Coordinates of C-alpha atoms in Angstrom, one line a residue:
Chain K
X1 CA 9.4 -1.3 13.5
X2 CA 11.4 1.4 15.1
X3 CA 8.7 3.4 16.8
X4 CA 10.5 3.7 20.0
X5 CA 14.0 5.0 20.5
X6 CA 16.4 2.1 20.2
X7 CA 19.6 1.3 21.8
X8 CA 22.2 -0.2 19.5
X9 CA 23.7 -3.5 20.4
X10 CA 27.0 -4.9 19.7
X11 CA 28.9 -3.6 16.7
X12 CA 31.0 -6.1 14.8
X13 CA 32.9 -6.3 11.5
X14 CA 31.3 -8.0 8.6
X15 CA 33.3 -10.9 7.0
X16 CA 34.4 -10.0 3.6
X17 CA 32.5 -13.0 2.1
X18 CA 29.3 -11.8 3.8
X19 CA 30.0 -8.4 2.6
X20 CA 30.1 -9.7 -1.0
X21 CA 26.9 -11.4 -0.3
X22 CA 25.2 -8.2 0.9
X23 CA 26.5 -6.4 -2.1
X24 CA 25.0 -9.0 -4.4
X25 CA 21.8 -9.0 -2.5
X26 CA 21.4 -5.3 -2.7
X27 CA 22.1 -5.3 -6.4
X28 CA 19.6 -8.1 -6.9
X29 CA 16.9 -6.2 -4.9
X30 CA 17.7 -2.8 -6.4
X31 CA 19.2 -3.2 -9.9
X32 CA 19.0 0.5 -10.5
X33 CA 21.6 1.1 -7.8
X34 CA 24.2 -0.6 -10.1
X35 CA 25.9 2.6 -11.2
X36 CA 26.2 3.9 -7.6
X37 CA 27.1 0.7 -5.8
X38 CA 30.8 1.5 -5.7
X39 CA 29.9 4.8 -3.9
X40 CA 27.5 3.2 -1.5
X41 CA 29.2 -0.1 -0.7
X42 CA 32.9 0.2 -1.8
X43 CA 34.5 -3.1 -2.3
X44 CA 37.6 -2.3 -0.3
X45 CA 35.9 -0.8 2.7
X46 CA 35.1 -2.6 5.9
X47 CA 31.4 -2.8 6.6
X48 CA 30.1 -3.0 10.2
X49 CA 27.0 -4.7 11.4
X50 CA 25.1 -3.4 14.4
X51 CA 22.6 -5.5 16.1
X52 CA 19.3 -3.7 16.9
X53 CA 16.4 -4.9 19.0
X54 CA 13.9 -7.3 17.4
X55 CA 16.6 -9.1 15.4
X56 CA 17.3 -6.3 13.0
X57 CA 20.7 -5.9 11.7
X58 CA 22.0 -2.5 10.5
X59 CA 24.9 -2.4 8.1
X60 CA 27.0 0.7 8.4
X61 CA 30.1 2.1 6.7
X62 CA 31.9 4.0 9.4
X63 CA 29.3 6.2 10.9
X64 CA 26.9 6.3 8.0
X65 CA 24.0 3.8 8.2
X66 CA 23.3 2.1 4.8
X67 CA 20.9 -0.8 4.9
X68 CA 19.0 -2.7 7.5
X69 CA 17.5 -6.1 7.5
X70 CA 15.1 -8.0 9.7
X71 CA 16.3 -11.6 10.1
X72 CA 16.4 -12.8 6.5
X73 CA 13.7 -10.5 5.1
X74 CA 14.3 -8.2 2.2
X75 CA 17.2 -5.8 2.8
X76 CA 16.0 -2.3 3.1
X77 CA 17.8 1.0 2.5
X78 CA 18.2 3.6 5.3
X79 CA 16.4 6.8 4.4
X80 CA 19.7 8.7 4.1
X81 CA 20.6 6.4 1.2
X82 CA 17.2 6.9 -0.3
X83 CA 17.6 10.6 -0.1
X84 CA 20.9 10.4 -1.9
X85 CA 19.7 8.1 -4.7
X86 CA 16.0 8.6 -5.0
X87 CA 15.7 7.3 -8.5
X88 CA 17.0 3.8 -7.7
X89 CA 13.9 2.6 -5.9
X90 CA 10.3 1.8 -6.5
X91 CA 8.4 4.9 -5.5
X92 CA 4.9 5.7 -4.5
X93 CA 3.5 9.0 -3.3
X94 CA 1.1 9.9 -0.6
X95 CA -1.1 12.9 -0.3
X96 CA -0.5 15.7 2.1
X97 CA -3.0 14.7 4.6
X98 CA -1.3 11.4 5.2
X99 CA 2.2 12.8 6.0
X100 CA 1.6 13.5 9.6
X101 CA 0.3 10.0 10.2
X102 CA 3.2 8.4 8.5
X103 CA 5.7 10.6 10.4
X104 CA 4.1 9.5 13.7
X105 CA 4.5 5.8 12.8
X106 CA 1.2 4.7 11.5
X107 CA 1.1 2.0 8.8
X108 CA 0.3 3.5 5.5
X109 CA -3.3 3.1 4.3
X110 CA -4.4 2.8 0.7
X111 CA -6.6 6.0 0.5
X112 CA -3.5 8.1 1.0
X113 CA -2.1 6.7 -2.2
X114 CA -5.3 6.6 -4.3
X115 CA -6.5 10.1 -3.6
X116 CA -5.8 13.1 -5.8
X117 CA -2.5 13.9 -4.2
X118 CA -1.2 10.3 -4.1
X119 CA 0.5 8.5 -6.9
X120 CA 0.6 4.8 -7.8
X121 CA 2.5 3.3 -10.8
X122 CA 0.8 3.9 -14.1
X123 CA -1.1 6.9 -12.8
X124 CA -2.8 9.1 -15.4
X125 CA -2.0 12.2 -13.4
X126 CA 1.7 11.3 -13.3
X127 CA 2.9 13.2 -16.4
X128 CA 6.6 12.7 -16.0
X129 CA 6.1 9.0 -15.4
X130 CA 8.1 9.5 -12.3
X131 CA 6.4 6.6 -10.5
X132 CA 6.9 4.0 -13.2
X133 CA 4.4 2.1 -15.3
X134 CA 4.5 -1.4 -13.9
X135 CA 2.2 -2.5 -11.2
X136 CA 4.0 -3.6 -8.1
X137 CA 3.4 -6.9 -6.3
X138 CA 2.8 -7.2 -2.6
X139 CA 6.1 -7.7 -0.7
X140 CA 8.0 -5.2 -2.8
X141 CA 10.2 -2.7 -0.9
X142 CA 8.9 0.7 -1.7
X143 CA 10.0 4.2 -1.0
X144 CA 7.2 6.6 0.0
X145 CA 7.4 10.1 -1.1
X146 CA 5.0 12.9 -0.2
X147 CA 2.9 15.4 -2.1
X148 CA 4.8 18.7 -2.5
X149 CA 8.0 17.3 -0.9
X150 CA 11.2 16.3 -2.7
X151 CA 12.6 13.9 -0.2
X152 CA 11.1 10.5 0.7
X153 CA 9.6 10.1 4.1
X154 CA 9.3 6.3 4.5
X155 CA 10.6 3.0 3.4
X156 CA 8.4 0.0 3.8
X157 CA 7.1 -3.3 2.3
X158 CA 3.9 -3.4 0.3
X159 CA 1.2 -5.4 1.8
X160 CA -1.1 -5.2 -1.2
X161 CA -0.3 -5.2 -4.9
X162 CA -0.8 -1.8 -6.5
X163 CA -3.3 -3.1 -9.0
X164 CA -5.4 -4.3 -6.1
X165 CA -5.1 -1.0 -4.3
X166 CA -6.7 0.8 -7.3
X167 CA -9.6 -1.6 -7.2
X168 CA -10.3 -1.8 -3.4
X169 CA -9.2 1.6 -2.3
X170 CA -9.0 0.8 1.3
X171 CA -7.0 -1.1 3.9
X172 CA -3.4 -1.2 4.7
X173 CA -1.0 -0.5 1.9
X174 CA 2.3 -0.7 3.4
X175 CA 3.8 -2.0 6.6
X176 CA 5.5 0.7 8.6
X177 CA 9.1 0.1 8.1
X178 CA 11.4 3.0 8.6
X179 CA 10.2 6.6 8.6
X180 CA 11.6 10.0 9.1
X181 CA 12.1 10.7 12.8
X182 CA 11.8 7.2 14.1
X183 CA 14.2 5.4 16.3
X184 CA 16.4 4.2 13.5
X185 CA 16.6 7.7 12.0
X186 CA 17.5 9.2 15.4
X187 CA 20.1 6.5 16.1
X188 CA 23.5 8.1 16.7
X189 CA 26.5 6.0 15.6
X190 CA 29.3 7.7 17.5
Chain T
X1 CA 16.9 9.3 -14.8
X2 CA 18.7 6.3 -13.5
X3 CA 21.9 7.3 -15.4
X4 CA 22.3 10.2 -13.0
X5 CA 25.6 9.4 -11.4
X6 CA 25.9 12.0 -8.7
X7 CA 24.2 11.4 -5.4
X8 CA 21.7 14.0 -4.5
X9 CA 22.7 16.3 -1.7
X10 CA 20.1 16.6 1.0
X11 CA 20.6 18.9 3.9
X12 CA 19.0 18.2 7.3
X13 CA 17.6 20.5 9.9
X14 CA 19.9 21.1 12.8
X15 CA 17.0 21.2 15.3
X16 CA 14.9 18.2 14.5
X17 CA 17.2 16.3 12.1
X18 CA 14.6 15.9 9.4
X19 CA 14.9 17.3 5.9
X20 CA 13.7 20.9 6.3
X21 CA 10.6 20.3 4.2
X22 CA 9.3 18.0 6.9
X23 CA 10.0 20.4 9.8
X24 CA 6.4 21.5 9.8
X25 CA 5.4 18.0 11.0
X26 CA 7.7 17.9 13.9
X27 CA 6.9 19.6 17.2
X28 CA 9.5 22.3 17.0
X29 CA 8.4 24.3 13.9
X30 CA 9.3 27.7 15.2
X31 CA 12.8 26.7 16.2
X32 CA 13.4 24.9 13.0
X33 CA 12.3 27.9 11.0
X34 CA 14.7 30.1 12.9
X35 CA 17.5 27.7 12.4
X36 CA 16.9 27.4 8.7
X37 CA 16.8 31.2 8.3
X38 CA 20.2 31.5 9.9
X39 CA 21.9 28.6 8.2
X40 CA 20.3 28.3 4.8
X41 CA 18.5 31.5 3.9
X42 CA 17.8 30.4 0.4
X43 CA 16.0 27.3 1.4
X44 CA 14.2 29.2 4.1
X45 CA 12.9 31.6 1.6
X46 CA 11.6 28.8 -0.6
X47 CA 9.9 26.8 2.2
X48 CA 8.4 29.5 4.3
X49 CA 7.2 31.9 1.7
X50 CA 3.6 33.0 1.8
X51 CA 2.9 31.3 -1.5
X52 CA 4.0 27.8 -0.3
X53 CA 2.1 28.1 2.9
X54 CA -1.1 28.9 1.0
X55 CA -0.5 26.2 -1.4
X56 CA 0.0 23.7 1.4
X57 CA -3.2 24.8 3.0
X58 CA -5.3 24.6 -0.2
X59 CA -4.4 21.0 -0.7
X60 CA -6.5 19.9 2.3
X61 CA -10.1 20.1 3.1
X62 CA -11.1 22.5 5.8
X63 CA -12.0 19.7 8.2
X64 CA -8.7 18.0 7.7
X65 CA -6.9 21.2 8.1
X66 CA -8.5 21.8 11.5
X67 CA -7.6 18.3 12.7
X68 CA -4.0 18.7 11.4
X69 CA -3.7 22.0 13.2
X70 CA -5.0 20.5 16.4
X71 CA -2.6 17.7 16.1
X72 CA 0.3 20.0 15.4
X73 CA -0.5 22.1 18.5
X74 CA -0.6 19.0 20.6
X75 CA 2.7 17.9 19.3
X76 CA 4.3 21.2 19.9
X77 CA 3.0 21.3 23.4
X78 CA 4.3 17.9 24.0
X79 CA 7.8 18.7 22.6
X80 CA 7.9 21.9 24.7
X81 CA 6.9 20.0 27.9
X82 CA 9.5 17.3 27.4
X83 CA 12.1 19.9 26.8
X84 CA 11.2 21.7 30.0
X85 CA 11.2 18.5 31.9
X86 CA 14.6 17.6 30.7
X87 CA 16.0 21.0 31.6
X88 CA 14.5 20.6 35.1
X89 CA 16.0 17.1 35.7
X90 CA 19.3 18.6 34.5
X91 CA 19.0 21.4 37.0
X92 CA 18.0 19.2 39.9
X93 CA 19.8 16.0 39.4
X94 CA 23.1 15.4 41.1
X95 CA 26.2 13.5 40.3
X96 CA 27.5 11.6 43.2
X97 CA 31.1 10.8 43.5
X98 CA 31.7 8.3 46.3
X99 CA 35.0 7.3 47.8
X100 CA 34.6 3.8 49.0
X101 CA 37.2 2.2 51.3
X102 CA 38.0 -1.2 49.9
X103 CA 40.8 -2.3 52.2
X104 CA 42.6 0.1 54.6
X105 CA 44.4 2.6 52.5
X106 CA 42.9 1.4 49.3
X107 CA 39.9 3.0 47.7
X108 CA 37.6 2.8 44.8
X109 CA 35.6 5.7 43.5
X110 CA 32.1 5.3 42.3
X111 CA 30.3 7.8 40.1
X112 CA 26.6 7.9 39.8
X113 CA 24.0 10.0 38.0
X114 CA 25.8 10.8 34.8
X115 CA 22.8 9.6 32.7
X116 CA 20.7 12.6 33.7
X117 CA 23.2 14.8 31.7
X118 CA 22.9 12.7 28.6
X119 CA 26.2 11.0 29.0
X120 CA 26.8 7.4 28.2
X121 CA 28.2 5.5 31.2
X122 CA 30.2 3.1 29.1
X123 CA 32.0 5.8 27.1
X124 CA 32.7 8.0 30.2
X125 CA 34.1 4.9 32.0
X126 CA 36.5 4.3 29.1
X127 CA 37.5 8.0 29.2
X128 CA 38.2 7.8 33.0
X129 CA 40.3 4.8 32.5
X130 CA 42.3 6.5 29.8
X131 CA 42.6 9.8 31.7
X132 CA 43.6 8.4 35.0
X133 CA 45.4 5.3 33.8
X134 CA 43.4 3.0 36.1
X135 CA 40.8 0.3 35.8
X136 CA 37.4 1.7 35.2
X137 CA 34.2 -0.1 34.6
X138 CA 30.4 0.2 34.6
X139 CA 28.8 -1.8 37.4
X140 CA 25.2 -2.4 38.3
X141 CA 23.9 -0.9 41.5
X142 CA 21.7 -3.2 43.6
X143 CA 18.9 -0.7 43.7
X144 CA 18.7 -0.6 39.9
X145 CA 20.7 1.6 37.6
X146 CA 24.4 1.8 36.9
X147 CA 27.5 3.5 38.2
X148 CA 31.1 3.8 37.1
X149 CA 33.6 2.3 39.4
X150 CA 37.1 3.6 39.1
X151 CA 40.0 2.0 40.9
X152 CA 41.9 4.3 43.3
X153 CA 41.0 7.4 45.2
X154 CA 40.2 9.8 42.5
X155 CA 37.2 11.7 43.9
X156 CA 38.7 15.1 43.6
X157 CA 40.3 14.5 40.2
X158 CA 37.1 13.1 38.8
X159 CA 35.1 16.1 40.1
X160 CA 37.5 18.5 38.4
X161 CA 37.6 16.5 35.2
X162 CA 33.8 16.3 34.9
X163 CA 33.3 20.0 35.4
X164 CA 36.0 20.8 33.0
X165 CA 35.2 18.5 30.1
X166 CA 31.4 18.5 30.1
X167 CA 30.4 22.1 30.1
X168 CA 26.7 21.5 30.7
X169 CA 27.3 20.1 34.2
X170 CA 27.2 22.8 36.7
X171 CA 29.8 22.5 39.5
X172 CA 27.2 22.7 42.2
X173 CA 25.6 19.5 40.9
X174 CA 28.6 17.4 41.6
X175 CA 28.8 16.0 45.1
X176 CA 31.7 14.2 46.7
X177 CA 31.0 11.9 49.6
X178 CA 32.9 9.4 51.5
X179 CA 31.5 6.0 52.3
X180 CA 33.0 3.6 54.8
X181 CA 32.7 0.0 54.0
X182 CA 31.2 -0.8 57.4
X183 CA 29.0 1.9 58.7
X184 CA 29.3 2.3 62.4
X185 CA 25.9 1.4 63.7
X186 CA 24.3 4.2 65.6
X187 CA 24.1 3.3 69.3
X188 CA 20.9 5.1 70.0
X189 CA 17.8 3.7 68.3

């Protein structure tokens, strides 16, 4: 979505009613953020919305980007938020070989998740149950972590349910949303 | 784990802005490593130790390793080339400060070529307006591109201000010229 460098458009303040709406939506989408919501989206602070190309809206608090949303699709967290609260999102892990492709903006393919280094929910090799037990449906917003790394490298929307991935083992897994080093990541909000 | 209330602190690389673990996938590995060594020695030790590197390599098949290496080299070369190019445009490009006669004794000053030095026309225009207490705006040039138009004859002041505030602009790269509204047509063809 943000493969090229992007130029931010107009910045405007968010109405307080809309702000409440965003807060509710974020909580609905990511219930695990509940304990942190006051730190991420304080009730009293004024949020800003920045228009980005392709009808994407980026919500920021001061100069920190928080969430972005394409039209009325699911609201997705910026990677800095993911890095701060990694436990609040659905997570998958890719193997080491796939990292360089993800970081150059390719859409994530299933083999990167099903191979030995990758992790899907309810994985036998996942001893700490870090990646959850429940299979995820297509359309879920997921955070992609990488083998041997602590921080996440991508946020995207699943194109295929995880149960199906385990069966088919090929095809696109996840639409490239926001990855480390893309235009959104490099965006400076001066 | 969800009960963990404190946000996790993540530091980012000062060179490529990624979390340091991902530096190896950018094009500027060497620089990132040096930066990390200087600023966060503990993390540097962890990430660039012999052990970790070996472990990283063993996770891939030899074939994939080769491909990854080739890719990394290409990326590094690309990054280096783009940096060199930028440095060159910086060295060669000029900032033009034009004094344009608007109406006998009244002038506007146009400034062109700030983009090459990584400046944002809109922001600089605002600064000019504040600094010189005049109207200052970004206007489109017919030939494409933008310039800053400042009301009043300020060519010398702007020249000084630019060189003083933005340290990466060499003084030699700033040119002041005067432009008459109607150029006298040369008699000899």
